[in-house]
XYZ file of C-alpha atoms in Angstrom:
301
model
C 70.932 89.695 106.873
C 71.707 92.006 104.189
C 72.028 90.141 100.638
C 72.131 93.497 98.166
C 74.565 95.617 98.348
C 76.732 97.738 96.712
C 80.453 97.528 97.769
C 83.108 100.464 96.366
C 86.444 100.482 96.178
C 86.842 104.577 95.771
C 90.701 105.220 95.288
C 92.478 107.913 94.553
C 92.464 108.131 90.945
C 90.258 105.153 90.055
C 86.991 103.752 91.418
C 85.785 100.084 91.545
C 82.612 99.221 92.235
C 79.869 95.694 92.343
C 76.260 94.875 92.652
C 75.978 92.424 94.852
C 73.223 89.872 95.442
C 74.343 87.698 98.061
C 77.414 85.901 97.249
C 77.037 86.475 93.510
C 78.086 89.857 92.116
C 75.561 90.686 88.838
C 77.498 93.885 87.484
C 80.457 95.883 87.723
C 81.395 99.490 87.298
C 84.339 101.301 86.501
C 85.277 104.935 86.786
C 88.334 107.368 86.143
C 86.290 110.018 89.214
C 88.886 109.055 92.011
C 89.218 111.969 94.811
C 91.807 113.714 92.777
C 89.379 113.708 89.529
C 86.342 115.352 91.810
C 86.901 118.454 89.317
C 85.197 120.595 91.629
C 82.304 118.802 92.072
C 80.912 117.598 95.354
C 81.378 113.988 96.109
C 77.460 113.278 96.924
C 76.683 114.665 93.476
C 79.635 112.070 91.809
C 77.915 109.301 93.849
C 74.759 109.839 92.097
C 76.316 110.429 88.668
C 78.131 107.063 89.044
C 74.971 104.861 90.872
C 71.931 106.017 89.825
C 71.162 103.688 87.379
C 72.123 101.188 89.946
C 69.565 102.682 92.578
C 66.572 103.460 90.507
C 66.851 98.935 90.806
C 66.054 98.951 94.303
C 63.149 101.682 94.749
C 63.351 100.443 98.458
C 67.095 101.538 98.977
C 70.418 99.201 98.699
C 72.658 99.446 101.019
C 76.430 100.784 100.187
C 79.763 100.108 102.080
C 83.150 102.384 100.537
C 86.371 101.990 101.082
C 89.639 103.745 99.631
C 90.733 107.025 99.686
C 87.132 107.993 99.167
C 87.868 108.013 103.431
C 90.260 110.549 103.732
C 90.652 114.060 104.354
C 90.999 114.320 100.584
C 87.818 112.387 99.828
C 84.278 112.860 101.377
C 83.891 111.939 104.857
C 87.250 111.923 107.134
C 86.572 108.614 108.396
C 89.548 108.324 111.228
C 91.979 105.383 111.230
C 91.597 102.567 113.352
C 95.174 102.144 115.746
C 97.323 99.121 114.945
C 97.650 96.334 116.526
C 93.875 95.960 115.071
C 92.060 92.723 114.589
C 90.436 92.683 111.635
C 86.924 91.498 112.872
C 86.929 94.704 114.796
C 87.171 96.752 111.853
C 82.870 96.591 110.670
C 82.760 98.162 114.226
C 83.863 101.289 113.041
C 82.205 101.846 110.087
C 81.467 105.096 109.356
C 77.680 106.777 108.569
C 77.444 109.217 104.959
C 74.477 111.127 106.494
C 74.267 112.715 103.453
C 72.819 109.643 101.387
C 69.985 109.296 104.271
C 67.360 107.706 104.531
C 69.934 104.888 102.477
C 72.379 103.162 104.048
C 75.609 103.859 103.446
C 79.080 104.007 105.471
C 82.630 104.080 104.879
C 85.261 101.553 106.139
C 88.085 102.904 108.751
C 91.290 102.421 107.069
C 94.707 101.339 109.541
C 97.039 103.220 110.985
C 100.284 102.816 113.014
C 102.247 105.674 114.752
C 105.233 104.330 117.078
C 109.052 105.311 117.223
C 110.422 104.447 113.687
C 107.567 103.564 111.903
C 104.597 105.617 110.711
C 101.931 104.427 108.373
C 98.621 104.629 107.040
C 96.325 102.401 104.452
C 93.057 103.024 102.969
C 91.616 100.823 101.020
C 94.047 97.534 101.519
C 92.622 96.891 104.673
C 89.083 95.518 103.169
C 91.410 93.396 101.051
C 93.234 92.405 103.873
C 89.722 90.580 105.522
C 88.863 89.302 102.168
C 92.454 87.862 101.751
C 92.427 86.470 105.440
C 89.359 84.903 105.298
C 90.679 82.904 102.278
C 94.324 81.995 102.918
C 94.947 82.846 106.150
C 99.185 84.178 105.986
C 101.535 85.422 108.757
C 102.956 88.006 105.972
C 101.068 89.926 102.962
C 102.534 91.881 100.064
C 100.155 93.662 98.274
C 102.105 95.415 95.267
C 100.655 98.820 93.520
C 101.614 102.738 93.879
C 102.458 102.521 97.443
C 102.725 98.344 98.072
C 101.925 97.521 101.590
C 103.504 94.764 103.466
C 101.619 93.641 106.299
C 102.384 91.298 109.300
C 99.885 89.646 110.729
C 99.851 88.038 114.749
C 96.434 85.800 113.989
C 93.564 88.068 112.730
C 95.702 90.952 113.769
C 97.744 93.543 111.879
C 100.985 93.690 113.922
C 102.594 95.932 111.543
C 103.082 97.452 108.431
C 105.395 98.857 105.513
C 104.658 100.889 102.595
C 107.377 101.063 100.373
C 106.542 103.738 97.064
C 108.158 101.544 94.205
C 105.411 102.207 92.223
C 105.578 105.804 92.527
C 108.864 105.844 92.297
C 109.221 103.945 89.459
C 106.255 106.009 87.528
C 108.046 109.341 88.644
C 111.829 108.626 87.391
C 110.394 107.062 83.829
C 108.207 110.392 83.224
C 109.361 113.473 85.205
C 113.207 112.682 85.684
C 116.530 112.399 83.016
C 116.315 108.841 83.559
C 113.442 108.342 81.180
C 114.605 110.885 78.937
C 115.375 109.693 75.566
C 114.198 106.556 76.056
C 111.689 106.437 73.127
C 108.539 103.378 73.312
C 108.982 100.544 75.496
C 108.517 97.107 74.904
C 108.276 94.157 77.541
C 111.111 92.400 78.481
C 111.561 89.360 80.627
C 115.200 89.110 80.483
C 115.619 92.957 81.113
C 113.286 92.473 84.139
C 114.510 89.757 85.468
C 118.566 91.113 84.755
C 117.220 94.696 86.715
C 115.780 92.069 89.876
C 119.175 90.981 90.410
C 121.177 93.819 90.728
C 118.203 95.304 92.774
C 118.361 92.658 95.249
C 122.375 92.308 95.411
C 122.198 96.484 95.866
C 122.569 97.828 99.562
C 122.462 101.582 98.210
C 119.708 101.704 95.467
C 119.879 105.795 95.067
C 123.303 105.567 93.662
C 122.195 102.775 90.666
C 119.500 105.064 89.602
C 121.713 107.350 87.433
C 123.021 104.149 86.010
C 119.760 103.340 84.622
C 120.027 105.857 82.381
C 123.925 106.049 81.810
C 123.935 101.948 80.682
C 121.707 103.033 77.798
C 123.368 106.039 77.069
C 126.917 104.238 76.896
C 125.155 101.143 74.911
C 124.875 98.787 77.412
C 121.227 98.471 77.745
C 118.720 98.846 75.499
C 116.797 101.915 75.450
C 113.699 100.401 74.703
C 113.614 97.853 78.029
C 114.597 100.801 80.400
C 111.617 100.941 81.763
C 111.438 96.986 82.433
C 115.065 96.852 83.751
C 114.388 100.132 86.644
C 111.315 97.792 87.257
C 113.481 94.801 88.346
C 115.966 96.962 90.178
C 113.285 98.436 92.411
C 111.233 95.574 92.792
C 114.154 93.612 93.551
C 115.735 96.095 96.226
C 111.867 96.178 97.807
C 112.321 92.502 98.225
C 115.744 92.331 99.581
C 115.242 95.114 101.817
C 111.274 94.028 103.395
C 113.618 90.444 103.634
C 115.926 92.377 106.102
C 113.123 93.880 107.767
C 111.346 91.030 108.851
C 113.960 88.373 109.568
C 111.380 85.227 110.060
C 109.363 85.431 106.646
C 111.249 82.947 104.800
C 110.084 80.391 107.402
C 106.719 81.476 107.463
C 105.935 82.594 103.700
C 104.194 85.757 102.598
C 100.721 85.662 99.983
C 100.600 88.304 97.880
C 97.217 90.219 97.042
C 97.190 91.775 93.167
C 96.493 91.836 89.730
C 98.125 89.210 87.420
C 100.640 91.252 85.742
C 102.194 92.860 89.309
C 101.589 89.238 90.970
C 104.025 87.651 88.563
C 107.040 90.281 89.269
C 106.683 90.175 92.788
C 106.634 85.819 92.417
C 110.112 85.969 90.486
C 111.300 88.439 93.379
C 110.325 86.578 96.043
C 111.653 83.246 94.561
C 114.618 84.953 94.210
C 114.893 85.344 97.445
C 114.319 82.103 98.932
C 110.586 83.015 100.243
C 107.758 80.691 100.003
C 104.815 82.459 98.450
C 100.531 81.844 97.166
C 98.871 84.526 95.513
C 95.437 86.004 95.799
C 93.796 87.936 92.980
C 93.651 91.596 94.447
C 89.655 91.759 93.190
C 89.222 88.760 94.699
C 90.114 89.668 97.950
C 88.590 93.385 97.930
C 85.122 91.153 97.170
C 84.888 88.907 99.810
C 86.540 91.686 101.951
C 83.132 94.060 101.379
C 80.670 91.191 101.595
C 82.167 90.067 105.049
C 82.033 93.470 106.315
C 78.889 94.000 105.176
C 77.637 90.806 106.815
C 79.054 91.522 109.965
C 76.871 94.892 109.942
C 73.844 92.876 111.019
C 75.511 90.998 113.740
């Protein structure tokens, strides 16, 4: 059985990474070299930039297993998507080889992919977190909130479906490239603004036509300028919500877990409460870790 390894999460902006000896992870990396940030440079050469220090460890070779966007046609090695409905144990089958780090071991996970009437969507990345999550609280529905947040149905250890819904993107795009952050001067944090933005959100069948009003309410003194960024928050996390509700009708009888980071894990718990759905939450990390280690244990079987 494998016991060190090195297990990446290689995303699009951002890269994650841990040394792992067996269950216990002894160090961490960090890096701002996602695919987008490759400056030119070839992604082999990156690798070594980022690991070497790591390597020159294990004179013997370590074995490394990457997953992200580090998968895509944008990122090293197309690695092709693997077809929902997909169980989850299936997906260490599918691994993919980087011949280019021979004689070490090294692959790539599949990401998921569906392509049906109505509904066409891909992950990279979310997937490891997905068997992590599974394996530790075992859901019929996950969230898991970021740029593009995911939600994912699950029929046992299979992924039925899934959404991606851009509310981070969104959100990031109107506050810096659009009139509705214009003006707006610093921000500060804001419960109440948050929380006041959620409920309009959620009440909101036709979200495009409050987005103008984000910016007219401050401009006619009705909100303050500096919790405009807080308030279009609530107002698309809330609409996300009320919309993924509609979408799949049983979820408030079976519950949803959500996989994240503290500060996103907390909106998306006041959303869903205000909604009437039973939620747990697993730390995003968390999930990615125990996600990598299980795939990488599975290699050997």
């Amino acid at each position: 059985m494998i016991e060190q390894f090195i297990g990446v999460d290689w995303g699009s902006t951002n890269l994650r990474a841990w040394l792992f000896d067996g269950d216990l992870c002894v160090d961490t990396l960090r890096s701002e070299r996602g695919v987008t940030r490759f400056d030119g440079q070839q992604p082999e050469a990156i690798f070594h930039q980022l690991f070497d220090n790591w390597l020159a460890q294990y004179p013997d070779g370590i074995p490394v297993v990457m997953a992200g966007m580090i998968g895509s046609n944008a990122g090293w090695i197309p690695t092709p998507y693997q077809m929902c409905p997909a169980n989850l144990s299936q997906i260490s089958h599918h691994l993919m080889p980087v011949t280019q780090l021979a004689p070490m071991r090294a692959w790539i996970v599949p990401g998921l992919a569906i392509n049906q009437d109505g509904n066409c969507n891909v992950m990279r990345g979310e997937e490891t977190q997905l068997v992590g999550a599974h394996a530790q609280k075992s859901a019929a529905y996950y969230v898991m909130p970021g740029t593009h947040c995911k939600w994912v149905q699950m029929d046992g250890d299979t992924v039925a479906d899934f959404r991606t819904v851009m509310t981070g993107e969104l959100h990031h795009l109107l506050i810096n490239h659009s009139l509705v952050g214009a003006g707006i001067g610093i921000q500060r944090e804001s419960q109440q603004a948050f929380r006041q933005g959620m409920e309009v959100g959620f009440n909101e069948t036709h979200i495009i036509r409050r987005l103008f009003e984000t910016r007219a309410s401050h401009v006619l003194g009705q909100l303050d300028p500096s919790v405009v960024q807080e308030w279009l928050s609530g107002l698309l996390i809330g609409n996300e919500v009320a919309q993924m509700q509609r979408q799949y009708v049983d979820v408030n009888q079976r519950g949803i877990t959500i996989i994240g980071n503290q500060s996103l894990t907390a909106r998306y718990r006041d959303a869903l409460a205000l909604a009437g759905i039973p939620h747990q939450a697993i730390d995003g990390d968390d999930a990615f870790k125990s996600g990598i280690r299980s795939l990488v244990y599975e290699l050997e079987n």
